mmCIF file of C-alpha atoms in Angstrom:
data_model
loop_
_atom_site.group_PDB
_atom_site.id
_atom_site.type_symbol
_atom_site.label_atom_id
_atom_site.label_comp_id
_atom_site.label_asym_id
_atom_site.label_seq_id
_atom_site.Cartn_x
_atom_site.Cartn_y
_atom_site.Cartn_z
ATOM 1 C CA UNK A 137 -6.726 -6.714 16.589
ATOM 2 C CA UNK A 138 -4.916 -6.308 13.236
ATOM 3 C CA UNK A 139 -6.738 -2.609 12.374
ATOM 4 C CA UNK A 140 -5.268 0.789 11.446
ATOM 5 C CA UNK A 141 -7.864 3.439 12.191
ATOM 6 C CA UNK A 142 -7.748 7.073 10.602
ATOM 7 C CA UNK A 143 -9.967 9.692 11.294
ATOM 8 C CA UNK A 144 -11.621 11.669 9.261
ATOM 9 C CA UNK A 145 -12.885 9.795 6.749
ATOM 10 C CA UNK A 146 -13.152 12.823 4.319
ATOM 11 C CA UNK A 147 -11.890 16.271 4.534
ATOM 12 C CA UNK A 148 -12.524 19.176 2.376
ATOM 13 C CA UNK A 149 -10.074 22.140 2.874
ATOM 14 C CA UNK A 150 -9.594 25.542 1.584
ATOM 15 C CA UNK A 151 -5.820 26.206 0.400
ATOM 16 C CA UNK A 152 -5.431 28.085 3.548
ATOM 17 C CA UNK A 153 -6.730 26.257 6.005
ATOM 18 C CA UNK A 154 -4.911 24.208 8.618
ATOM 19 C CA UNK A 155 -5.677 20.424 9.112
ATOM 20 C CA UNK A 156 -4.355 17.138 10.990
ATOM 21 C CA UNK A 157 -5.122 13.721 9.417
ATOM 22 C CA UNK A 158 -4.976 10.975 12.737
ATOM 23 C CA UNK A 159 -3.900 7.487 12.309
ATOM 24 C CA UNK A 160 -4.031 4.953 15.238
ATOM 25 C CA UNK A 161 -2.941 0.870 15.931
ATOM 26 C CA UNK A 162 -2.716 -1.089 18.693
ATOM 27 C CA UNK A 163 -1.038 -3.778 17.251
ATOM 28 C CA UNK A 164 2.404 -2.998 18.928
ATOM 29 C CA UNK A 165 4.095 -1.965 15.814
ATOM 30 C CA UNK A 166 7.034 -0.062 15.395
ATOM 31 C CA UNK A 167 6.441 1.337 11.877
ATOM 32 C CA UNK A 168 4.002 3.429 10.883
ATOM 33 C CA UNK A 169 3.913 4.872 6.737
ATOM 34 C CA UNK A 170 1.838 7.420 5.105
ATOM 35 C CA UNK A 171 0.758 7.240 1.697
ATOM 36 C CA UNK A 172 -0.829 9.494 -1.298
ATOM 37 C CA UNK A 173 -2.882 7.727 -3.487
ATOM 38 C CA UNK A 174 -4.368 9.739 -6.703
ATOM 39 C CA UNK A 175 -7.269 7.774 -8.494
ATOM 40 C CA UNK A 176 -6.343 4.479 -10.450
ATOM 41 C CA UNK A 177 -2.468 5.412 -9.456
ATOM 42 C CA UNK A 178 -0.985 2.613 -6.954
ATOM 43 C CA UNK A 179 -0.116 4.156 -3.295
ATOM 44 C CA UNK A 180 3.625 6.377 -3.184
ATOM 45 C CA UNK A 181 5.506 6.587 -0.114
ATOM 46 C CA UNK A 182 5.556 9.835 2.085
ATOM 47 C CA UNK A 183 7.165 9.332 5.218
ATOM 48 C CA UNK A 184 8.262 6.461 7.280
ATOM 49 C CA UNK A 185 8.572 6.410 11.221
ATOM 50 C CA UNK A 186 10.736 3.485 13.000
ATOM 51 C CA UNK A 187 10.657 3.355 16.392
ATOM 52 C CA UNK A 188 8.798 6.786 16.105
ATOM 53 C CA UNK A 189 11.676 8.653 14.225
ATOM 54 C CA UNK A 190 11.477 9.689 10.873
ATOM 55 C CA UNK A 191 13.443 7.427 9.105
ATOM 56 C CA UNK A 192 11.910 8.112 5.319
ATOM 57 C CA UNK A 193 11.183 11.427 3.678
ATOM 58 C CA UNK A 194 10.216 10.491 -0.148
ATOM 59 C CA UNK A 195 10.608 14.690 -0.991
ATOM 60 C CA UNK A 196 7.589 15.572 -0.151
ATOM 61 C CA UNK A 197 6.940 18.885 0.109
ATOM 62 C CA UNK A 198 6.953 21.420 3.193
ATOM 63 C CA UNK A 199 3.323 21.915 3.277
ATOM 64 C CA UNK A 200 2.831 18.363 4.740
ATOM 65 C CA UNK A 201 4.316 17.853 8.150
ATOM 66 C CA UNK A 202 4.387 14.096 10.320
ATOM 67 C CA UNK A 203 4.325 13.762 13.440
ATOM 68 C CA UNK A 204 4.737 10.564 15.429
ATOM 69 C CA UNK A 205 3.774 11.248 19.014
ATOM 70 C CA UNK A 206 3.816 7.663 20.404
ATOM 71 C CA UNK A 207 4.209 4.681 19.340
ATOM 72 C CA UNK A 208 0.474 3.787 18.288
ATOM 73 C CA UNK A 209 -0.188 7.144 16.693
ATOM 74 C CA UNK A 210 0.551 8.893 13.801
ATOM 75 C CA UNK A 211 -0.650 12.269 12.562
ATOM 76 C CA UNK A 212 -0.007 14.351 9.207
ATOM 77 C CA UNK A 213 -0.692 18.257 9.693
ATOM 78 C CA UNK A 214 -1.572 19.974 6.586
ATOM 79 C CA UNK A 215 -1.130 23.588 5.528
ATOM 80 C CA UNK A 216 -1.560 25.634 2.737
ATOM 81 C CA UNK A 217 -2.360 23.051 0.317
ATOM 82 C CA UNK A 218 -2.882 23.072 -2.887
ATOM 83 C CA UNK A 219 -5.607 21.473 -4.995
ATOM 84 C CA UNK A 220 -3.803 18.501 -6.462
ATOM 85 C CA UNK A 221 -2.757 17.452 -3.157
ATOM 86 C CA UNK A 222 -6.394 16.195 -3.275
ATOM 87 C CA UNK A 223 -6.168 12.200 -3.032
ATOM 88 C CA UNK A 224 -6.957 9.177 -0.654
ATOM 89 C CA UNK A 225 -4.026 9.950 2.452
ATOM 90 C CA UNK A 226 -3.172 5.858 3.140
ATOM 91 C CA UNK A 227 -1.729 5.363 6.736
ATOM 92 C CA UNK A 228 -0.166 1.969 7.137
ATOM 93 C CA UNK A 229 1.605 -0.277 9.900
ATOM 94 C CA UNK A 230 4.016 -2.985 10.223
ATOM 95 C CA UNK A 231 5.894 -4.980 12.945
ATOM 96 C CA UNK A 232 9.387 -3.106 12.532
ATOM 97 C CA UNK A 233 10.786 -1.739 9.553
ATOM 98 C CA UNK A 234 14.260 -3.860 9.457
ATOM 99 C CA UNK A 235 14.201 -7.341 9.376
ATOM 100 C CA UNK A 236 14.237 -9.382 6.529
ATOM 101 C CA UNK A 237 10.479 -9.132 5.598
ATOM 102 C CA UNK A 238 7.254 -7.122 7.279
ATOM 103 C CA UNK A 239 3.523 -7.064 5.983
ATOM 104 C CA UNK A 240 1.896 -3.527 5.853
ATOM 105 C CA UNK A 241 -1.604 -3.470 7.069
ATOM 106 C CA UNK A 242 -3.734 -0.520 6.116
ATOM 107 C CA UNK A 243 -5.990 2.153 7.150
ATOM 108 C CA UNK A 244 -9.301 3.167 5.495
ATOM 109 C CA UNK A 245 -7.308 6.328 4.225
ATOM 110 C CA UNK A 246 -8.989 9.954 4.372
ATOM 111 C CA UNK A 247 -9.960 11.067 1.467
ATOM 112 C CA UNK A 248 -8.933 14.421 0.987
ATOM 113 C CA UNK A 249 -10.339 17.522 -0.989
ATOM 114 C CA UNK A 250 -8.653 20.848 -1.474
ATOM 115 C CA UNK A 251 -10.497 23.364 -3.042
ATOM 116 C CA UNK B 1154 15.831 2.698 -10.897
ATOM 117 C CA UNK B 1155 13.557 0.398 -8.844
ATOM 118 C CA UNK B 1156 10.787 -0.692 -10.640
ATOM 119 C CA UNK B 1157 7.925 -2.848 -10.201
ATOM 120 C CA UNK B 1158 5.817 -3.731 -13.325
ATOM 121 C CA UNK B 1159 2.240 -5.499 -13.410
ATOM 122 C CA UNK B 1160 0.694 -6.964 -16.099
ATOM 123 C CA UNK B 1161 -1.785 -6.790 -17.719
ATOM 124 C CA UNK B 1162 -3.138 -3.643 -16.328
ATOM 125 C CA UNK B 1163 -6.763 -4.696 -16.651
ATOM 126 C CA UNK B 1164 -8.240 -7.825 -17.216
ATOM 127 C CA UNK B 1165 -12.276 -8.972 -17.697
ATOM 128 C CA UNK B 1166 -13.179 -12.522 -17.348
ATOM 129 C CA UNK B 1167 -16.490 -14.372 -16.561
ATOM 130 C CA UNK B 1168 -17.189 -16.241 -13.394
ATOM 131 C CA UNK B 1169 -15.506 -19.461 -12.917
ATOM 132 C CA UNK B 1170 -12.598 -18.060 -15.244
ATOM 133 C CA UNK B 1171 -9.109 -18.972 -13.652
ATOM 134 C CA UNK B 1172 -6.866 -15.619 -13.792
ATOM 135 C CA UNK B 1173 -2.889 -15.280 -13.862
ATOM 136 C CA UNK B 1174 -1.793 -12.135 -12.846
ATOM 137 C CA UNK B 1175 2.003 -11.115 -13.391
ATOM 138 C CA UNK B 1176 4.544 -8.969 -11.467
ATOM 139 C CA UNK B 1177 8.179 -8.361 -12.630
ATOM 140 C CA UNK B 1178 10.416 -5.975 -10.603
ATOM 141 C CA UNK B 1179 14.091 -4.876 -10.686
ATOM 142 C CA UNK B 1180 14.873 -3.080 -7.412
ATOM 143 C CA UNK B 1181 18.117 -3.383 -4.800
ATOM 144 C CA UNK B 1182 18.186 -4.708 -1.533
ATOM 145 C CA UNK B 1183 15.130 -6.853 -2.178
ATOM 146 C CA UNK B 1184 13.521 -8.439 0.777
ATOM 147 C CA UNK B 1185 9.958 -9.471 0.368
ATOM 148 C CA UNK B 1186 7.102 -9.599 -2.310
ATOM 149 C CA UNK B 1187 3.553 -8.286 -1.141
ATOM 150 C CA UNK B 1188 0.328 -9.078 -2.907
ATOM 151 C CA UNK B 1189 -2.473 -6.852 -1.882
ATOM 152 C CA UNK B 1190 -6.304 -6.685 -2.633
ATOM 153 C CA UNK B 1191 -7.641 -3.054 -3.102
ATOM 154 C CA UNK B 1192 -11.532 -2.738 -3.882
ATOM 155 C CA UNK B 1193 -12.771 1.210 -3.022
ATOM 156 C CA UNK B 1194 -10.600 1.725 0.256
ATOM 157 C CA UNK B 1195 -7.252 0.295 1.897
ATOM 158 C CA UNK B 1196 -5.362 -2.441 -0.017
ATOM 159 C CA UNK B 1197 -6.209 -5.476 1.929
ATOM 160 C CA UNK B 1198 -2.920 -8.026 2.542
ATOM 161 C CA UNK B 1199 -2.988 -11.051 0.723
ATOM 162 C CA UNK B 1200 0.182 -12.776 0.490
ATOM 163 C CA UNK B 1201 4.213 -12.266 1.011
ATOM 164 C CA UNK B 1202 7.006 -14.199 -0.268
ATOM 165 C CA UNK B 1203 10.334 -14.250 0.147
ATOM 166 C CA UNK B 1204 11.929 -17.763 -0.616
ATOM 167 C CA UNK B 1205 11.576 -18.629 -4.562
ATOM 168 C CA UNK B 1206 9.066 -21.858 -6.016
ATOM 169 C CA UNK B 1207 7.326 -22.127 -2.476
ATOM 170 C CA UNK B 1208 3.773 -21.740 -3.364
ATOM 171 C CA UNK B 1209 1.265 -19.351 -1.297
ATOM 172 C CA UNK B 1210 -2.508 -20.525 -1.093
ATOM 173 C CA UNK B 1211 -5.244 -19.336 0.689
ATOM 174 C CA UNK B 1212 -8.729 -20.625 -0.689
ATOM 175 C CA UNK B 1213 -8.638 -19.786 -4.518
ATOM 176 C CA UNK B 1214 -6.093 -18.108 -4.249
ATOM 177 C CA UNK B 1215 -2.279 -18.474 -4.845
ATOM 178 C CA UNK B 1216 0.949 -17.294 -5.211
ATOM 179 C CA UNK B 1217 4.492 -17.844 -6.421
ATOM 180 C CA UNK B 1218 8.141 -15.973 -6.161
ATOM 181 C CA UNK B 1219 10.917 -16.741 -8.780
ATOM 182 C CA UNK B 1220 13.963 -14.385 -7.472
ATOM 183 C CA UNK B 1221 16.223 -16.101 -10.616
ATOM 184 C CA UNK B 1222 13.776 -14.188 -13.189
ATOM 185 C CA UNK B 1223 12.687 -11.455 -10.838
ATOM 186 C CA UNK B 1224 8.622 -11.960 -11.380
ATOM 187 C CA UNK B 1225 5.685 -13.329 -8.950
ATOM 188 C CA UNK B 1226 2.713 -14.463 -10.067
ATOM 189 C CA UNK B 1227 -0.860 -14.431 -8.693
ATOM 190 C CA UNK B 1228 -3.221 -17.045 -9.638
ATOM 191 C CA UNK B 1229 -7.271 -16.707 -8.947
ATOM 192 C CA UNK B 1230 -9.000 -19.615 -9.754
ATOM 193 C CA UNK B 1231 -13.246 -20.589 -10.016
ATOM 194 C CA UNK B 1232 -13.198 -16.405 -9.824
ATOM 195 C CA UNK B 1233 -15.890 -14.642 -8.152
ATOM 196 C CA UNK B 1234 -17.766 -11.849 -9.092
ATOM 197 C CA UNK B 1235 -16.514 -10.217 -5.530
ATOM 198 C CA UNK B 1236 -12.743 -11.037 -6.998
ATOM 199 C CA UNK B 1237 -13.475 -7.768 -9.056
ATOM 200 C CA UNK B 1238 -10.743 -5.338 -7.484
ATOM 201 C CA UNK B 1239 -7.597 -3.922 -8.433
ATOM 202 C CA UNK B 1240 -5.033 -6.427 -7.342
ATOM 203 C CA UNK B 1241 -1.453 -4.646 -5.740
ATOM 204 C CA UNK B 1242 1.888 -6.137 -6.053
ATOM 205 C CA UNK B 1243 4.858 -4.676 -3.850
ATOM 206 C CA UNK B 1244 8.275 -5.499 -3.325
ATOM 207 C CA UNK B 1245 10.164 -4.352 0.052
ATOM 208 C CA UNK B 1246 13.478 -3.177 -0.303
ATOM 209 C CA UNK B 1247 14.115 -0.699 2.831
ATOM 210 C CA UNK B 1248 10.872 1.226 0.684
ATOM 211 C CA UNK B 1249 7.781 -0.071 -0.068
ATOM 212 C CA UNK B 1250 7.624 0.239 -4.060
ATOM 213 C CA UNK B 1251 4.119 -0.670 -5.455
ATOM 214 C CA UNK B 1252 3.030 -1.725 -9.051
ATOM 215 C CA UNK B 1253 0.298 0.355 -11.068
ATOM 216 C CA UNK B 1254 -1.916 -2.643 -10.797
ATOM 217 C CA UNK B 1255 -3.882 -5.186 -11.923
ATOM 218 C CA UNK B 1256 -7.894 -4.067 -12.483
ATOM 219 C CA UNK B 1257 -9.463 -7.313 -12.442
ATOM 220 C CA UNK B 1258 -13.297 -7.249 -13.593
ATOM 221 C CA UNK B 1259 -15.178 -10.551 -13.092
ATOM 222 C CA UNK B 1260 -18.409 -10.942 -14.862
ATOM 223 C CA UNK B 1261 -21.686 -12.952 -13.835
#
């Protein structure tokens, strides 16, 4: 089984509304990613969890919050957003995060719309 | 500053057309080079390298890492019309640092 769930699929919020955007994988991996994609702009790092810590924070802002429960999941909790937070929300696994290389496998992403 | 360049950013060929598609990057701590396939959803893993001139093939596709001039290249031969995708390039160095992309069109 090499897949990286998310749930929803789409989400449309109001800029003060509160949300959670799930991510699940049974591969056994240790690393879990989220991304932010905008349209026809490659994925950019959020967060990174290792070994569910928070290892990376790439400055994002407040208003998005991880949260690493277990091992196999991996949930972002929204609140007051704003509308050009609106993109594709990429969650992404890998074997371990140190080593000397690791292949990410994706999600389907949640595409997000704040209005 | 890490960077991770892709060229050229979009491409349209006709089917059977054989495609090179570049990727230059200048980042620290390099560790691995990831080629990734990304039609409407998730970028789809394609290849990583990490040792330079060993060649990457799967089907019509393949790949090649030269860490001397800091570049990869992706090579898509007899294309496809389902080839049509934007084509990822990555490098690993403690981040995952991704390239704007290739859009690759392939025409009946």
């Amino acid at each position: 089984d090499t897949e990286v769930t998310q749930t929803p699929k789409h989400l449309v919020m109001g800029m003060t509304n509160k949300k959670s955007l799930k991510c699940e994988q049974h591969m056994g991996h240790r690393a879990m990613y989220w991304y932010k994609q905008k349209a026809k702009k490659p994925p950019e790092l959020m967060f990174v969890y290792s070994y569910e810590k928070l290892s990376i924070n790439e400055s994002v802002p407040s208003r998005f919050s991880p949260e690493c429960p277990n091992s196999s999941l991996l949930n972002l909790h929204l609140h007051a957003l704003q509308p050009e937070d609106s993109a594709l929300y990429l969650c992404a696994s890998s074997q371990d995060r140190g080593g000397f290389s690791y292949e990410q496998y994706f999600g389907p992403g949640t595409r997000l719309t704040v209005t | 500053e890490d960077k991770v360049v892709q060229s050229p950013l979009s491409l349209v060929v006709h089917e059977g057309d054989t495609v090179t598609l570049n990727c230059s990057y200048e980042v620290t701590n390099f560790r691995s080079l990831l080629w990734y396939k990304q039609e409407k959803k998730a970028p789809t893993f394609l290849f990583m390298l990490t040792s330079s001139g060993i060649e990457k093939k799967s089907g019509r596709l393949s790949s090649i890492l030269d860490k001397k001039e800091l570049f990869s290249i992706l090579n898509i031969t007899a294309t496809q019309t389902g080839d049509s995708a934007v084509y990822l390039c990555a490098v690993n160095n403690n981040d995952m640092r991704f390239g704007a992309g290739t859009r690759l069109t392939v025409k009946p």
